[in-house]
Coordinates of C-alpha atoms and ligand atoms in Angstrom, one line a residue:
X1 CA -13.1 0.1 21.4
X2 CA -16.6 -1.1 20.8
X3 CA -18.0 -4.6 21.9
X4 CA -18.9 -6.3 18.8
X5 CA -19.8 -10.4 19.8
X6 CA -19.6 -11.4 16.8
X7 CA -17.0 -9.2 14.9
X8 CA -13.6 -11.3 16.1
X9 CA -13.3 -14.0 18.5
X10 CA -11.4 -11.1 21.3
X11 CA -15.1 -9.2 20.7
X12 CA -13.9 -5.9 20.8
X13 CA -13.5 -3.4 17.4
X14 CA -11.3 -0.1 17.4
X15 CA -14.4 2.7 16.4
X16 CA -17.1 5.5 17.0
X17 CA -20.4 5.5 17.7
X18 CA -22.3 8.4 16.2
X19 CA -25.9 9.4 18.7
X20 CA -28.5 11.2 17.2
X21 CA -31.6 11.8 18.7
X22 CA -32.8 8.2 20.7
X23 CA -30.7 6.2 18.3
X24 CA -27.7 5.2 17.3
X25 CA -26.9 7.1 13.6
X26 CA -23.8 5.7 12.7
X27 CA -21.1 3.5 13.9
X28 CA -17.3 3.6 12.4
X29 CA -14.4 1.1 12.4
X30 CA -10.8 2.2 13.3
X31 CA -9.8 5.3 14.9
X32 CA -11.6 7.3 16.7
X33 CA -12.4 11.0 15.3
X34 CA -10.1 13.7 17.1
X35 CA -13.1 15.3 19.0
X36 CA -14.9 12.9 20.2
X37 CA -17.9 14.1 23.3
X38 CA -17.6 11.3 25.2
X39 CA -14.9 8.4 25.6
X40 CA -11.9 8.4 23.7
X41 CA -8.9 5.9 22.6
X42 CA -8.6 4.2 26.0
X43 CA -12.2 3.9 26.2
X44 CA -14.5 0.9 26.0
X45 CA -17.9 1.1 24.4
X46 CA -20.4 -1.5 25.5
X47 CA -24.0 -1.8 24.5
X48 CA -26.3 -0.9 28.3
X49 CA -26.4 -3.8 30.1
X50 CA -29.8 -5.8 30.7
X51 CA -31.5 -7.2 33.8
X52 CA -34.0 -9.6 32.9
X53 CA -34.9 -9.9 36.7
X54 CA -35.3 -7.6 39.6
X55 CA -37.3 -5.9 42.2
X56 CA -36.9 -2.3 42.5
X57 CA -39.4 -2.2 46.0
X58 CA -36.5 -4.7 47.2
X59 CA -34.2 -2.3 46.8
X60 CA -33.3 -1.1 51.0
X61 CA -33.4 -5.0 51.7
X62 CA -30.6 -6.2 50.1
X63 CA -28.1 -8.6 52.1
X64 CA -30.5 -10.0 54.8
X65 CA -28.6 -13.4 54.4
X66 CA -29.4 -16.6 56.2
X67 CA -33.0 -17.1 55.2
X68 CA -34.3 -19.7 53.4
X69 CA -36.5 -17.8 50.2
X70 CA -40.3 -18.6 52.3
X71 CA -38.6 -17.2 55.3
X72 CA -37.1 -14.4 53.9
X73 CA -40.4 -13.5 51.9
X74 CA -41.9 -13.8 55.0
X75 CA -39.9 -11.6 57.5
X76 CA -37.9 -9.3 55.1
X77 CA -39.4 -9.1 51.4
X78 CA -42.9 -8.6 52.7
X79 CA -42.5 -5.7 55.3
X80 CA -40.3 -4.1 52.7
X81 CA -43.3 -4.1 50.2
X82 CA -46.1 -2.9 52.3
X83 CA -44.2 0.9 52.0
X84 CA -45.2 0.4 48.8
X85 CA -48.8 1.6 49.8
X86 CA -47.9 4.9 50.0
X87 CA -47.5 6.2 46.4
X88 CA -45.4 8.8 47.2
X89 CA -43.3 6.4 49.1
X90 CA -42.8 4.2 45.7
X91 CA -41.8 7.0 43.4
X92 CA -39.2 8.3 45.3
X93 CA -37.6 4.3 45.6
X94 CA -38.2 3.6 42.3
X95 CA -36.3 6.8 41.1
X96 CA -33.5 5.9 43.7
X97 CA -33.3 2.2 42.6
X98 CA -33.7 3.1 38.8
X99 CA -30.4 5.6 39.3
X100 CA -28.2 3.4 40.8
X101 CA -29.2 0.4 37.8
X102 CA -28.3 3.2 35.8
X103 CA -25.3 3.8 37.6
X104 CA -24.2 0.3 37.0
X105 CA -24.4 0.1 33.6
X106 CA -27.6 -1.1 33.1
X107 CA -30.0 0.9 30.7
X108 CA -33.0 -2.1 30.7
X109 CA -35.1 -4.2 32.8
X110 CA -37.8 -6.7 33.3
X111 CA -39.1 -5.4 36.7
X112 CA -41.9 -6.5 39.5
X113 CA -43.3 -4.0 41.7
X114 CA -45.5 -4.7 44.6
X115 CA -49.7 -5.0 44.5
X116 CA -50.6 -1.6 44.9
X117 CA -51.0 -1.1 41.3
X118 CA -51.4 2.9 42.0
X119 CA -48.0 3.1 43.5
X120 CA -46.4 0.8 40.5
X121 CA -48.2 3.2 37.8
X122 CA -46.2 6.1 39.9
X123 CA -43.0 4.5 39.6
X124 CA -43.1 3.1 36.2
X125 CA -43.5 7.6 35.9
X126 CA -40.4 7.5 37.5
X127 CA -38.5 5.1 35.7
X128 CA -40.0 6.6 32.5
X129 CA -38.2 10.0 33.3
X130 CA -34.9 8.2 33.1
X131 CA -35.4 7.0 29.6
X132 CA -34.6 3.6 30.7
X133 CA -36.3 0.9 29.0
X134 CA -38.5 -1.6 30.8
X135 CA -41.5 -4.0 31.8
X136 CA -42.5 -3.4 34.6
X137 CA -45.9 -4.0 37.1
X138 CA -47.5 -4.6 39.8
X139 CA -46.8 -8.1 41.4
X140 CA -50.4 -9.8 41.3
X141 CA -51.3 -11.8 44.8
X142 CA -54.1 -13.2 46.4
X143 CA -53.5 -15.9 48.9
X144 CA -50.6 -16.8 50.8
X145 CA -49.2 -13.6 51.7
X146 CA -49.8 -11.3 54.9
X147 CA -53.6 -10.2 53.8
X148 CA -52.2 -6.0 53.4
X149 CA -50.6 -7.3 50.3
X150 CA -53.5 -9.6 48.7
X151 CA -56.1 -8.5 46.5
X152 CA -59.4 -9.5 44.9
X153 CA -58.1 -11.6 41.7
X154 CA -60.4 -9.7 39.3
X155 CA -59.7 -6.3 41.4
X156 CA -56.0 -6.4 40.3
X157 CA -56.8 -7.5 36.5
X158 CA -59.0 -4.5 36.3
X159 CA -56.4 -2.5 37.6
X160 CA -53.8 -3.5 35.9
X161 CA -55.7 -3.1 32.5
X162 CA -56.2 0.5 33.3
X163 CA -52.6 0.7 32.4
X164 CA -50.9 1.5 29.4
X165 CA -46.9 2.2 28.2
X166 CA -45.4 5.3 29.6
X167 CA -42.4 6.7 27.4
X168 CA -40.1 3.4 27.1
X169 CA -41.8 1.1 29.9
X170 CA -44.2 -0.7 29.2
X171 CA -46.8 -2.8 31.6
X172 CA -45.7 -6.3 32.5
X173 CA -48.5 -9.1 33.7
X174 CA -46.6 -10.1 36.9
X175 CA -48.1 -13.3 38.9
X176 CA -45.6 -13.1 41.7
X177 CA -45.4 -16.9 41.7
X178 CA -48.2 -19.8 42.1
X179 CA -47.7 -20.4 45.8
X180 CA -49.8 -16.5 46.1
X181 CA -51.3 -16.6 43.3
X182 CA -54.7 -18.7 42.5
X183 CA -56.0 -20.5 39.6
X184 CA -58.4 -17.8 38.8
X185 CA -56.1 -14.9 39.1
X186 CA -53.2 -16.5 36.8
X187 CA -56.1 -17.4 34.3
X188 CA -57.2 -13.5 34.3
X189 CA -53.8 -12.4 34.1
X190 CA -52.7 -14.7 31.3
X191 CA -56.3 -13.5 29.1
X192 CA -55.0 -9.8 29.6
X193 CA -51.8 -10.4 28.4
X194 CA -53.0 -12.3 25.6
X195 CA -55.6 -9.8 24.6
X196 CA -52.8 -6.8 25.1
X197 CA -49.6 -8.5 24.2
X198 CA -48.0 -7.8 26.9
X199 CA -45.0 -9.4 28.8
X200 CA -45.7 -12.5 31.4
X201 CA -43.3 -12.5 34.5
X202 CA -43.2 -15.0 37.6
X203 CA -41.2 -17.3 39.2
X204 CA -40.4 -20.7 38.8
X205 CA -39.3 -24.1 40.4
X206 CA -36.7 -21.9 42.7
X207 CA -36.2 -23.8 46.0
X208 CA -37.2 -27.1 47.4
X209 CA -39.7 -26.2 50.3
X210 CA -41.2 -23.9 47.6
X211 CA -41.6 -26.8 45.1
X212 CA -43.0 -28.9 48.2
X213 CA -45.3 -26.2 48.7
X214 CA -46.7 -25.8 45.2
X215 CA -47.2 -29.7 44.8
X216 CA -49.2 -29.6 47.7
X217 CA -51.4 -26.4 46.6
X218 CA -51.7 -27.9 43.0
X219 CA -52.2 -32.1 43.5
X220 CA -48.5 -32.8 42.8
X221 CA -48.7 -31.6 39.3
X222 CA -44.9 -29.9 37.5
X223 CA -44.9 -26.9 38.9
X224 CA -44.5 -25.7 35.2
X225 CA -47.4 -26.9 34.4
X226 CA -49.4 -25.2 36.7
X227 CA -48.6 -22.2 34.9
X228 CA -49.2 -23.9 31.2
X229 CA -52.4 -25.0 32.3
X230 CA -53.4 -21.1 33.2
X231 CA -52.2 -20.0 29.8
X232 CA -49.2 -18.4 31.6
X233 CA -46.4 -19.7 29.3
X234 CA -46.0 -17.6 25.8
X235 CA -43.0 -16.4 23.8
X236 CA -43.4 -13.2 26.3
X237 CA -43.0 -14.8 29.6
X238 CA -40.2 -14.5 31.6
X239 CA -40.2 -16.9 34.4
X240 CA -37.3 -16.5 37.2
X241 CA -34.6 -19.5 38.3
X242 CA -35.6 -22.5 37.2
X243 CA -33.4 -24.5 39.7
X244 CA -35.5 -27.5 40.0
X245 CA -37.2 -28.1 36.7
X246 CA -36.5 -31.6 35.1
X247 CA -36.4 -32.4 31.5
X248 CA -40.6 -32.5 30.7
X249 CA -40.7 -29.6 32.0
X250 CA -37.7 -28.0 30.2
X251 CA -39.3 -29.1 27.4
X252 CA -42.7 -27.6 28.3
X253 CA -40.5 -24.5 28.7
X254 CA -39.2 -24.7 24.9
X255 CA -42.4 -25.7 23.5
X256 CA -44.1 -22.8 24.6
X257 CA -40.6 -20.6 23.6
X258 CA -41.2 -18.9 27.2
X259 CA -37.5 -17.6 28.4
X260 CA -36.3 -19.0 31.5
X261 CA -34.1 -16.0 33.8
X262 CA -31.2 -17.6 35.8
X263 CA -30.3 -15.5 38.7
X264 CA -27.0 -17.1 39.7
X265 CA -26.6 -14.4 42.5
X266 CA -29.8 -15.0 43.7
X267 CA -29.7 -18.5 43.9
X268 CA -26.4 -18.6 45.9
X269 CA -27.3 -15.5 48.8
X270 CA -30.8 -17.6 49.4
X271 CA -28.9 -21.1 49.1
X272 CA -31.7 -22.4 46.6
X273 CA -29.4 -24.9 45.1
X274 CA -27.3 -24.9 41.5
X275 CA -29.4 -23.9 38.5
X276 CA -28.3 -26.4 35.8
X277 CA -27.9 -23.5 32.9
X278 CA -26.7 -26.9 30.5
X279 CA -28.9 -28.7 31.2
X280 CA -31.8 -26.1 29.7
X281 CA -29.7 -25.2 27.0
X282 CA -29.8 -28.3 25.7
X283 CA -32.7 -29.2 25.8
X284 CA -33.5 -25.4 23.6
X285 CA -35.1 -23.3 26.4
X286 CA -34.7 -19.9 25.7
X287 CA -32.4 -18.1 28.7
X288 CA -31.5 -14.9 30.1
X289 CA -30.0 -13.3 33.0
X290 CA -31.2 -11.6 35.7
X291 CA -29.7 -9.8 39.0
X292 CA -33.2 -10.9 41.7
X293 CA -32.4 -8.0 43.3
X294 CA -33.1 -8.5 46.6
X295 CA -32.8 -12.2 46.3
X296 CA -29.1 -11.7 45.0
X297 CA -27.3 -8.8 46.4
X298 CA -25.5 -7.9 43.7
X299 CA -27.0 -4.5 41.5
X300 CA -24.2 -5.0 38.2
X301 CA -25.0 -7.4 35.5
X302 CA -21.3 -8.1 35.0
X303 CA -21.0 -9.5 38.6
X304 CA -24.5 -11.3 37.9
X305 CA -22.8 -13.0 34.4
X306 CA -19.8 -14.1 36.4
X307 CA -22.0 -16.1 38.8
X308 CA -23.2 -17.5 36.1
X309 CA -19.2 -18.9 35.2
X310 CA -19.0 -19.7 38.8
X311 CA -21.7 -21.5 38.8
X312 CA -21.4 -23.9 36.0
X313 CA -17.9 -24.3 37.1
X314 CA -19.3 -25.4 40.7
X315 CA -21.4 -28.2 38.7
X316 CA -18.4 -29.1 36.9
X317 CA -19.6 -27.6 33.1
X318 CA -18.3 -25.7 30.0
X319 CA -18.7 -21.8 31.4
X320 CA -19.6 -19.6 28.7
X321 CA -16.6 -17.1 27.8
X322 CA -16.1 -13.6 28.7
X323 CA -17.4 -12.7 25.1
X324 CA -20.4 -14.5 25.7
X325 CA -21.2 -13.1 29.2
X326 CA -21.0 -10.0 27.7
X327 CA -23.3 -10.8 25.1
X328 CA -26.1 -12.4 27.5
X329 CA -26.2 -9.1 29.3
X330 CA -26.9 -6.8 26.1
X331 CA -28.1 -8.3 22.5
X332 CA -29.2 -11.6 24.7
X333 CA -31.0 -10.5 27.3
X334 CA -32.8 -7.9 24.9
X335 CA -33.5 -10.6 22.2
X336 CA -35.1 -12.7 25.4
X337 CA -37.0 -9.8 26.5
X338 CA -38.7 -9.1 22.5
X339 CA -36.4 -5.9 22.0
X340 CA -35.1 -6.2 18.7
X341 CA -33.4 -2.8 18.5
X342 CA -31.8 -2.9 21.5
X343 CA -28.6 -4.1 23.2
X344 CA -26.1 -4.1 19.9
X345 CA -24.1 -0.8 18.8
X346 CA -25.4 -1.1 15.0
X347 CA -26.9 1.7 13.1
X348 CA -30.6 2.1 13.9
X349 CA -30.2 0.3 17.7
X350 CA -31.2 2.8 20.4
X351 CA -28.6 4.5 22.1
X352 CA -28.1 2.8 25.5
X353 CA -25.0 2.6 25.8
X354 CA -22.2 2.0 28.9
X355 CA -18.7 3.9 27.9
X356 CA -16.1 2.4 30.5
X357 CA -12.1 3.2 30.8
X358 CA -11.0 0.6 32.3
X359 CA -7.5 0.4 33.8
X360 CA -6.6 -3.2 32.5
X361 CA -4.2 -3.1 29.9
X362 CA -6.2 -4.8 27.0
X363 CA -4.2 -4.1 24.0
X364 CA -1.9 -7.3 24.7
X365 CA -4.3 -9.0 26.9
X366 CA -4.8 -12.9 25.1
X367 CA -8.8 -12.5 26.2
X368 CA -9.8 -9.2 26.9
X369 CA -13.4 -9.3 28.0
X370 CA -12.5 -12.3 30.3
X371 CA -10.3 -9.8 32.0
X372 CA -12.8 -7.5 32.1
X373 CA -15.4 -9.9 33.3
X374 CA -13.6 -11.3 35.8
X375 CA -11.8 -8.0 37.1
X376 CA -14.7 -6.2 36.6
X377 CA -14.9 -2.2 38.6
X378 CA -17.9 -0.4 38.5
X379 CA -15.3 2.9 39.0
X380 CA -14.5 2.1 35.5
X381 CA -17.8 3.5 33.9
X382 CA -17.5 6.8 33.4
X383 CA -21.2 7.4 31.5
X384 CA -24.2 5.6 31.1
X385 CA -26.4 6.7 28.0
X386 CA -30.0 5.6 28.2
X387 CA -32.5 6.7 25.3
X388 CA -29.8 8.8 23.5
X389 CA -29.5 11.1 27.1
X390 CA -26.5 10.7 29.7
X391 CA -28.3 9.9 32.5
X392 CA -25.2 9.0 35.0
X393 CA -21.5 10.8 34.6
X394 CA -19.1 9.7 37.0
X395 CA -18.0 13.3 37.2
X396 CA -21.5 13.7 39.2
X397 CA -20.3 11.8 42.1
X398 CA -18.7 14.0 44.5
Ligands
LIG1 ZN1 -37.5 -12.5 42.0

């Protein structure tokens, strides 16, 4: 079976998928041919799942819970990030973090590293070598953060300018957020990606004493606009949460056609509050979905999608469907991320794809990928195919 959104309303299509090369040749409807490499009759083929959020240097932190997100930053997030200064250090994690992603299901990302910008060029090697496409770089600070991971503003533009795309990853202009990040250095940082065209990350408008904080930094102006004033929101930024944005500045959002990443894990480990996903969507802002690894615990974009049900159920709204969820994490979160061949098994898509046998009877099931959302088993992926290569096989875990 393939997943196909838009082909019935049960989203999933007896067929093949013929590889060839980086891409995806050929796909075919209805049985399956009778020697097939990979997957088979009881299989289910699913486009590679899409993180529009996370922090591989985060990854040996995960589930320090009971910290409020200044505290955490502060005593966890930090420490975690000054390893970072050793390159060698940052290779190896980023290989490590980018193989269990992979291992996951998930064949993209949008990715922050830390400010060593050597270390980050290192990893985005690393990540490169897995085929996995990404954005990816170093997390730009310089103020309000312990002073080993502050820099210079115009000492990290200049780095990061130095950089260029390595195989499928390509440099990302990361203002970690305005609380450690000054009006000069998001103003440099917005003219480079401008001049290169490159992808905008940061966060935004995540918890209360954070919003506190940024009024107070900034003369009580929207915390979105800070960033729109610095030239920071474009059609390529990606900016993280979004809990407490009201309506101007939703509409700021939209305007500016910047996508807005709801990290529903994220938001309930760190207890920021209930992002109002609705609420955005009406209002046209652009959305994805995104795992904040470390922030949320949780490395699968399935589990990340079914916080997002959870959550609007928690506020009392319409949850998007299982078809849907499944359809934020692939064609979605690639359409929000500017990757128009990616995240859809269609002739001329690259081949990332996630081929799972899963154990629930589907056949007769009255909606199948709400069983698999909500049942969802990591031990049911049996390859991951990044780039055209098989990069994880269950079979390799013994
Ligand atoms: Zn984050």
């Amino acid at each position: 079976m393939l997943f196909q959104p838009d082909a019935n309303p049960r989203g999933l299509v007896p067929g093949w998928v013929h590889v060839e090369g980086g891409s995806i040749l050929d796909v075919g409807f209805g049985s399956a041919p009778a020697r097939a490499d990979l997957g088979g009759d009881d299989s289910c083929i699913f486009p590679g799942f899409i993180d529009a959020h996370v922090h591989l240097p985060q990854f040996d932190s995960i589930g320090v819970a009971g910290l409020e997100l200044l505290d955490w930053l502060n005593t966890v997030i930090f420490p975690a990030e000054m390893r970072w200064g050793d390159p060698g250090f940052a290779a190896a994690m980023a290989e490590r973090a980018t193989d269990e992603l992979i291992s996951f299901g998930t064949t993209g990302f949008a990715g922050y590293g830390t400010v060593h910008a050597e270390s980050v060029r290192e990893a985005m090697v690393q990540v490169a070598s897995r085929h996995v496409r990404a954005v990816f770089g170093p997390s730009l600070m310089d103020r309000n953060a312990p002073p080993e991971l502050c820099r210079v503003a115009s000492e990290q533009i200049e780095a990061l300018s130095g950089f260029s795309t390595i195989g499928r990853v390509e440099p990302a202009v990361t203002p970690r957020f305005a609380v450690a990040c000054s009006p000069e250095l998001m103003t440099q940082a917005a003219e480079l990606a401008r001049a290169r065209g490159w992808a905008i990350q940061t966060h935004l408008a995540e918890t209360r004493a954070e919003m506190a904080l940024v009024a107070s930094l900034f003369g009580g102006r929207p915390y979105a606009q800070v960033y729109d004033e610095c030239g920071l929101l474009t059609p390529r930024t990606i900016v993280a949460h979004g809990v407490y944005l009201d309506d101007a500045q939703r509409d700021l959002l939209r305007r500016r056609g910047s996508v807005l990443a709801h990290c529903p894990t994220a938001n309930r480990f760190l207890r920021a509050g209930a992002m109002d996903r609705d609420a955005a969507q009406v209002r046209g802002v652009r959305l994805a979905l995104g795992s904040d690894v470390a922030g949320g615990p949780d490395r699968s974009m399935v589990r990340v999608a079914r916080a997002m049900v959870e959550t609007a159920w928690s506020v009392g709204h319409e949850a998007p469907s299982g078809v849907e969820c499944f359809r934020a994490i692939t064609r979605g979160n690639a359409e929000a991320l500017g990757w128009n061949a990616c995240g859809h098994i269609a002739p001329g898509f690259e081949a990332d794809l996630v081929v799972t046998r899963p154990t629930l009877g589907l056949a007769e099931h009255p909606d199948p990928l709400g069983g698999l959302l909500h049942a969802w088993d990591d031990r049911w992926i049996e390859q991951t195919i990044v780039g055209g290569v098989v990069e994880y096989d269950v079979r390799w875990r013994v």
